[in-house]
Coordinates of C-alpha atoms in Angstrom, one line a residue:
M1 CA -10.6 -7.3 20.5
L2 CA -8.1 -6.1 21.8
D3 CA -9.0 -6.7 26.0
K4 CA -9.1 -10.0 24.3
N5 CA -5.0 -10.3 23.4
N6 CA -2.5 -8.2 25.1
I7 CA 0.1 -9.4 23.4
I8 CA -1.2 -7.3 19.9
N9 CA -2.0 -4.0 22.1
N10 CA 1.7 -4.5 23.1
L11 CA 3.0 -4.4 19.7
I12 CA 0.7 -1.9 18.1
K13 CA 2.2 0.1 21.2
K14 CA 5.9 -0.2 20.1
A15 CA 4.8 0.5 16.8
G16 CA 4.1 3.6 17.9
V17 CA 0.8 3.7 15.9
D18 CA -2.8 4.6 17.9
I19 CA -5.8 2.7 17.5
T20 CA -9.0 2.6 18.9
V21 CA -11.3 -0.4 19.9
D22 CA -14.0 0.4 17.4
Q23 CA -10.7 0.7 14.6
A24 CA -9.2 -2.9 15.7
A25 CA -13.1 -4.6 15.6
A26 CA -13.1 -3.3 12.3
I27 CA -9.5 -4.7 11.3
K28 CA -10.4 -8.1 12.4
A29 CA -14.0 -8.2 10.7
Y30 CA -11.2 -7.6 7.4
I31 CA -9.2 -10.3 8.7
D32 CA -11.6 -12.7 9.4
L33 CA -13.0 -11.9 5.7
L34 CA -9.4 -12.8 4.6
L35 CA -8.7 -15.9 6.0
E36 CA -12.6 -16.5 5.0
T37 CA -12.1 -15.7 1.9
N38 CA -8.4 -17.3 1.2
K39 CA -9.8 -21.0 0.7
Q40 CA -11.4 -20.4 -2.2
I41 CA -8.5 -17.9 -3.7
N42 CA -5.3 -17.3 -2.7
L43 CA -4.8 -13.7 -0.9
T44 CA -2.5 -14.1 2.1
A45 CA 0.5 -16.9 3.0
I46 CA 0.0 -15.9 6.6
V47 CA -3.3 -17.8 7.8
E48 CA -1.8 -17.3 12.0
E49 CA -4.0 -14.1 12.7
G50 CA -1.4 -12.2 14.7
E51 CA 1.3 -12.7 12.3
I52 CA -1.1 -11.1 9.9
W53 CA -1.6 -8.3 13.0
R54 CA 2.2 -8.2 13.3
K55 CA 2.9 -8.9 10.0
H56 CA 0.2 -7.5 7.8
I57 CA -1.4 -4.7 9.6
L58 CA 1.4 -3.1 12.1
D59 CA 3.7 -3.2 8.8
S60 CA 1.0 -1.2 7.3
L61 CA 0.9 1.6 10.0
L62 CA 3.6 2.5 10.2
I63 CA 3.7 4.8 7.3
F64 CA 1.6 7.5 10.2
C65 CA 5.0 7.1 11.5
A66 CA 7.6 7.7 9.1
L67 CA 4.9 10.3 6.5
A68 CA 2.0 13.2 8.1
V69 CA -0.5 12.6 5.4
P70 CA -2.8 15.4 5.3
P71 CA -6.7 15.0 6.0
G72 CA -8.8 13.7 3.0
A73 CA -5.8 13.1 1.2
R74 CA -6.5 11.1 -1.9
V75 CA -4.4 7.8 -2.2
I76 CA -4.2 5.2 -4.2
D77 CA -3.2 1.4 -3.3
V78 CA -1.2 0.0 -6.6
G79 CA -1.7 -3.4 -7.1
T80 CA -3.5 -3.5 -3.4
G81 CA -4.1 -7.8 -4.1
A82 CA -6.2 -8.2 -0.4
G83 CA -6.5 -4.3 0.3
I84 CA -2.9 -4.1 2.5
P85 CA -1.7 -1.4 3.2
G86 CA -4.8 0.2 1.5
F87 CA -8.0 -1.1 3.5
I88 CA -5.6 -0.9 6.9
L89 CA -5.1 3.2 6.4
K90 CA -8.8 3.4 6.0
I91 CA -10.0 2.0 8.6
C92 CA -7.3 4.4 10.7
R93 CA -7.8 7.2 8.4
P94 CA -11.4 7.5 7.7
D95 CA -11.4 10.9 6.0
L96 CA -8.7 9.6 3.6
H97 CA -10.1 9.3 0.1
L98 CA -9.0 6.0 -1.3
T99 CA -8.4 3.9 -4.5
L100 CA -7.6 0.0 -4.4
L101 CA -5.7 -0.7 -8.2
D102 CA -5.8 -4.0 -8.8
A103 CA -5.1 -6.2 -11.5
Q104 CA -6.9 -9.1 -11.3
Q105 CA -10.7 -9.3 -11.2
K106 CA -11.3 -12.1 -8.9
K107 CA -9.4 -10.3 -6.5
V108 CA -11.5 -6.9 -6.4
K109 CA -14.7 -9.0 -6.1
F110 CA -12.9 -9.4 -2.7
L111 CA -12.4 -5.7 -2.2
E112 CA -15.7 -4.5 -3.0
K113 CA -17.0 -7.5 -0.6
V114 CA -14.4 -5.4 1.7
V115 CA -16.4 -2.3 1.4
T116 CA -19.6 -4.3 1.4
R117 CA -19.6 -6.3 5.0
L118 CA -17.4 -3.0 6.9
G119 CA -19.6 -0.4 5.1
L120 CA -16.3 2.0 3.8
N121 CA -17.4 4.5 2.9
G122 CA -14.9 7.1 -0.3
V123 CA -13.3 3.0 -1.7
E124 CA -13.3 3.0 -5.0
C125 CA -12.0 -0.7 -6.4
L126 CA -10.1 -0.2 -9.7
W127 CA -9.4 -3.5 -11.8
G128 CA -6.9 -2.7 -14.7
R129 CA -3.0 -2.6 -15.3
A130 CA -1.3 0.0 -13.6
E131 CA 0.6 1.4 -16.5
E132 CA -3.2 1.7 -17.8
V133 CA -4.5 3.6 -15.2
G134 CA -1.7 5.8 -14.8
Q135 CA -2.2 7.1 -18.6
N136 CA -5.8 7.5 -17.6
K137 CA -6.9 11.0 -17.2
N138 CA -9.2 10.7 -14.4
Y139 CA -6.2 9.0 -12.2
R140 CA -2.9 10.7 -13.3
E141 CA -1.7 13.4 -11.2
K142 CA -4.6 12.5 -9.2
Y143 CA -3.1 11.4 -5.8
H144 CA -1.5 13.1 -2.8
L145 CA 0.1 9.8 -2.0
A146 CA 0.5 6.4 -3.6
V147 CA 1.4 3.3 -2.0
A148 CA 2.3 0.1 -2.6
R149 CA 3.6 -3.0 -0.7
A150 CA 5.1 -6.7 -2.7
V151 CA 4.9 -5.3 -5.8
A152 CA 8.1 -5.0 -7.5
P153 CA 11.5 -3.4 -7.5
L154 CA 11.7 0.4 -6.8
N155 CA 12.6 1.1 -10.2
T156 CA 9.1 -1.1 -11.8
L157 CA 7.3 0.6 -9.4
A158 CA 8.4 4.6 -10.0
E159 CA 7.3 4.2 -13.1
Y160 CA 3.5 2.3 -11.8
C161 CA 3.0 4.7 -8.9
L162 CA 4.6 8.2 -10.1
P163 CA 2.4 9.1 -12.8
L164 CA -0.1 8.3 -10.7
V165 CA 0.5 11.3 -8.0
Q166 CA 0.1 15.2 -8.3
I167 CA 3.1 17.2 -7.9
G168 CA 3.8 18.0 -4.3
G169 CA 2.5 14.7 -3.7
F170 CA 4.7 10.8 -2.3
M171 CA 4.9 7.4 -3.4
A172 CA 5.8 5.0 -0.3
A173 CA 7.4 2.1 -1.1
Y174 CA 6.9 -1.1 1.6
K175 CA 10.6 -2.9 1.5
G176 CA 12.1 -5.2 3.2
P177 CA 15.9 -5.4 4.1
T178 CA 16.6 -4.7 0.1
G179 CA 15.1 -1.4 0.5
E180 CA 18.3 1.0 0.5
Q181 CA 20.0 -1.6 -2.4
E182 CA 16.6 -0.5 -4.7
L183 CA 16.8 3.1 -4.0
K184 CA 20.5 3.5 -5.2
E185 CA 19.2 0.7 -8.4
A186 CA 16.5 3.5 -8.8
A187 CA 17.9 6.6 -8.2
G188 CA 17.6 7.8 -12.4
A189 CA 13.6 5.9 -12.5
I190 CA 12.7 8.7 -10.1
N191 CA 14.6 11.0 -11.7
L192 CA 12.5 10.5 -14.6
M193 CA 9.0 10.0 -13.5
G194 CA 9.2 13.7 -12.0
G195 CA 10.5 12.3 -7.9
T196 CA 13.3 13.8 -5.9
A197 CA 13.5 14.2 -2.4
T198 CA 13.8 11.4 -1.2
K199 CA 14.4 9.8 2.5
I200 CA 14.5 5.9 3.8
W201 CA 12.3 5.4 6.4
Q202 CA 13.2 2.8 8.4
R203 CA 12.3 0.3 11.7
Q204 CA 12.4 -3.3 13.0
L205 CA 9.0 -4.8 13.4
P206 CA 7.9 -5.8 16.8
G207 CA 7.8 -9.5 17.9
G208 CA 10.1 -9.6 15.4
E209 CA 13.8 -9.3 14.0
E210 CA 11.9 -7.8 10.5
R211 CA 13.6 -4.6 9.4
R212 CA 11.0 -2.7 7.9
I213 CA 11.8 -0.5 5.2
L214 CA 9.7 2.8 4.1
V215 CA 11.1 4.6 1.0
I216 CA 9.4 7.6 0.3
V217 CA 9.5 9.7 -2.6
K218 CA 8.4 13.3 -3.4
K219 CA 6.6 14.4 -6.9
E220 CA 7.9 17.3 -8.1
R221 CA 8.0 17.6 -12.1
V222 CA 5.3 15.8 -13.7
T223 CA 5.9 12.6 -15.9
P224 CA 6.5 12.8 -19.2
P225 CA 4.0 12.3 -21.5
A226 CA 5.0 8.9 -22.7
Y227 CA 4.8 7.1 -18.9
P228 CA 4.5 4.5 -17.7
R229 CA 4.9 2.6 -20.9
R230 CA 2.5 0.5 -22.0
P231 CA 1.8 -2.8 -19.9
G232 CA 4.7 -5.7 -19.0
L233 CA 7.1 -3.1 -20.3
P234 CA 8.4 -1.8 -17.3
A235 CA 8.1 -4.8 -15.6
K236 CA 10.5 -6.2 -18.7
R237 CA 13.0 -3.3 -18.8
P238 CA 12.8 -1.5 -15.9
L239 CA 13.9 1.4 -16.2
K240 CA 17.4 2.9 -15.2

């Protein structure tokens, strides 16, 4: 696939990431299925393949430039939607143990279809609310890394994600230009959830002017048992 599209190949190199021909083919198969299913259910507003590569795929892979994800890490993608960034991380790092979490059953069914079609191992497609999953002993504080992209403001996202992260693990929030301001507003929520040692990593997305920010939060203390609160409250009454 990369031999047919030098533009995509150049973008990948400029982003500072590296993928094999087989991984590129798997991502292409995912994109084809995404666009096919998008005709029936709304999975992505971006329908031009080159822009999917640039704005979804490359954006997803930037985490490997910003954070050393250890071999065999357990990763949960909170509010994954169509499986971005989770599927892209898994395709490029097959050693990862991935949970894809979404509250919409129709999207979870799509995720399951992708897993079957691509023959992916070590992927759990989970239908549920982050607030409920975060109180479930099978998932609470079990993950080395929780990622979220285009889900919620950072103060709400901290309550969704950090209860799922083990001590010593990380939350990584994919953000645009508002990321730095969101971090200032979310400092109290991050601290309450047990997170500290926050850093901002940023880069301009190749092929355009978009500035991408990753807010990376380290989990250093146990999240108080009262959090996350019941479904709906983190969004309606964000922590200060």
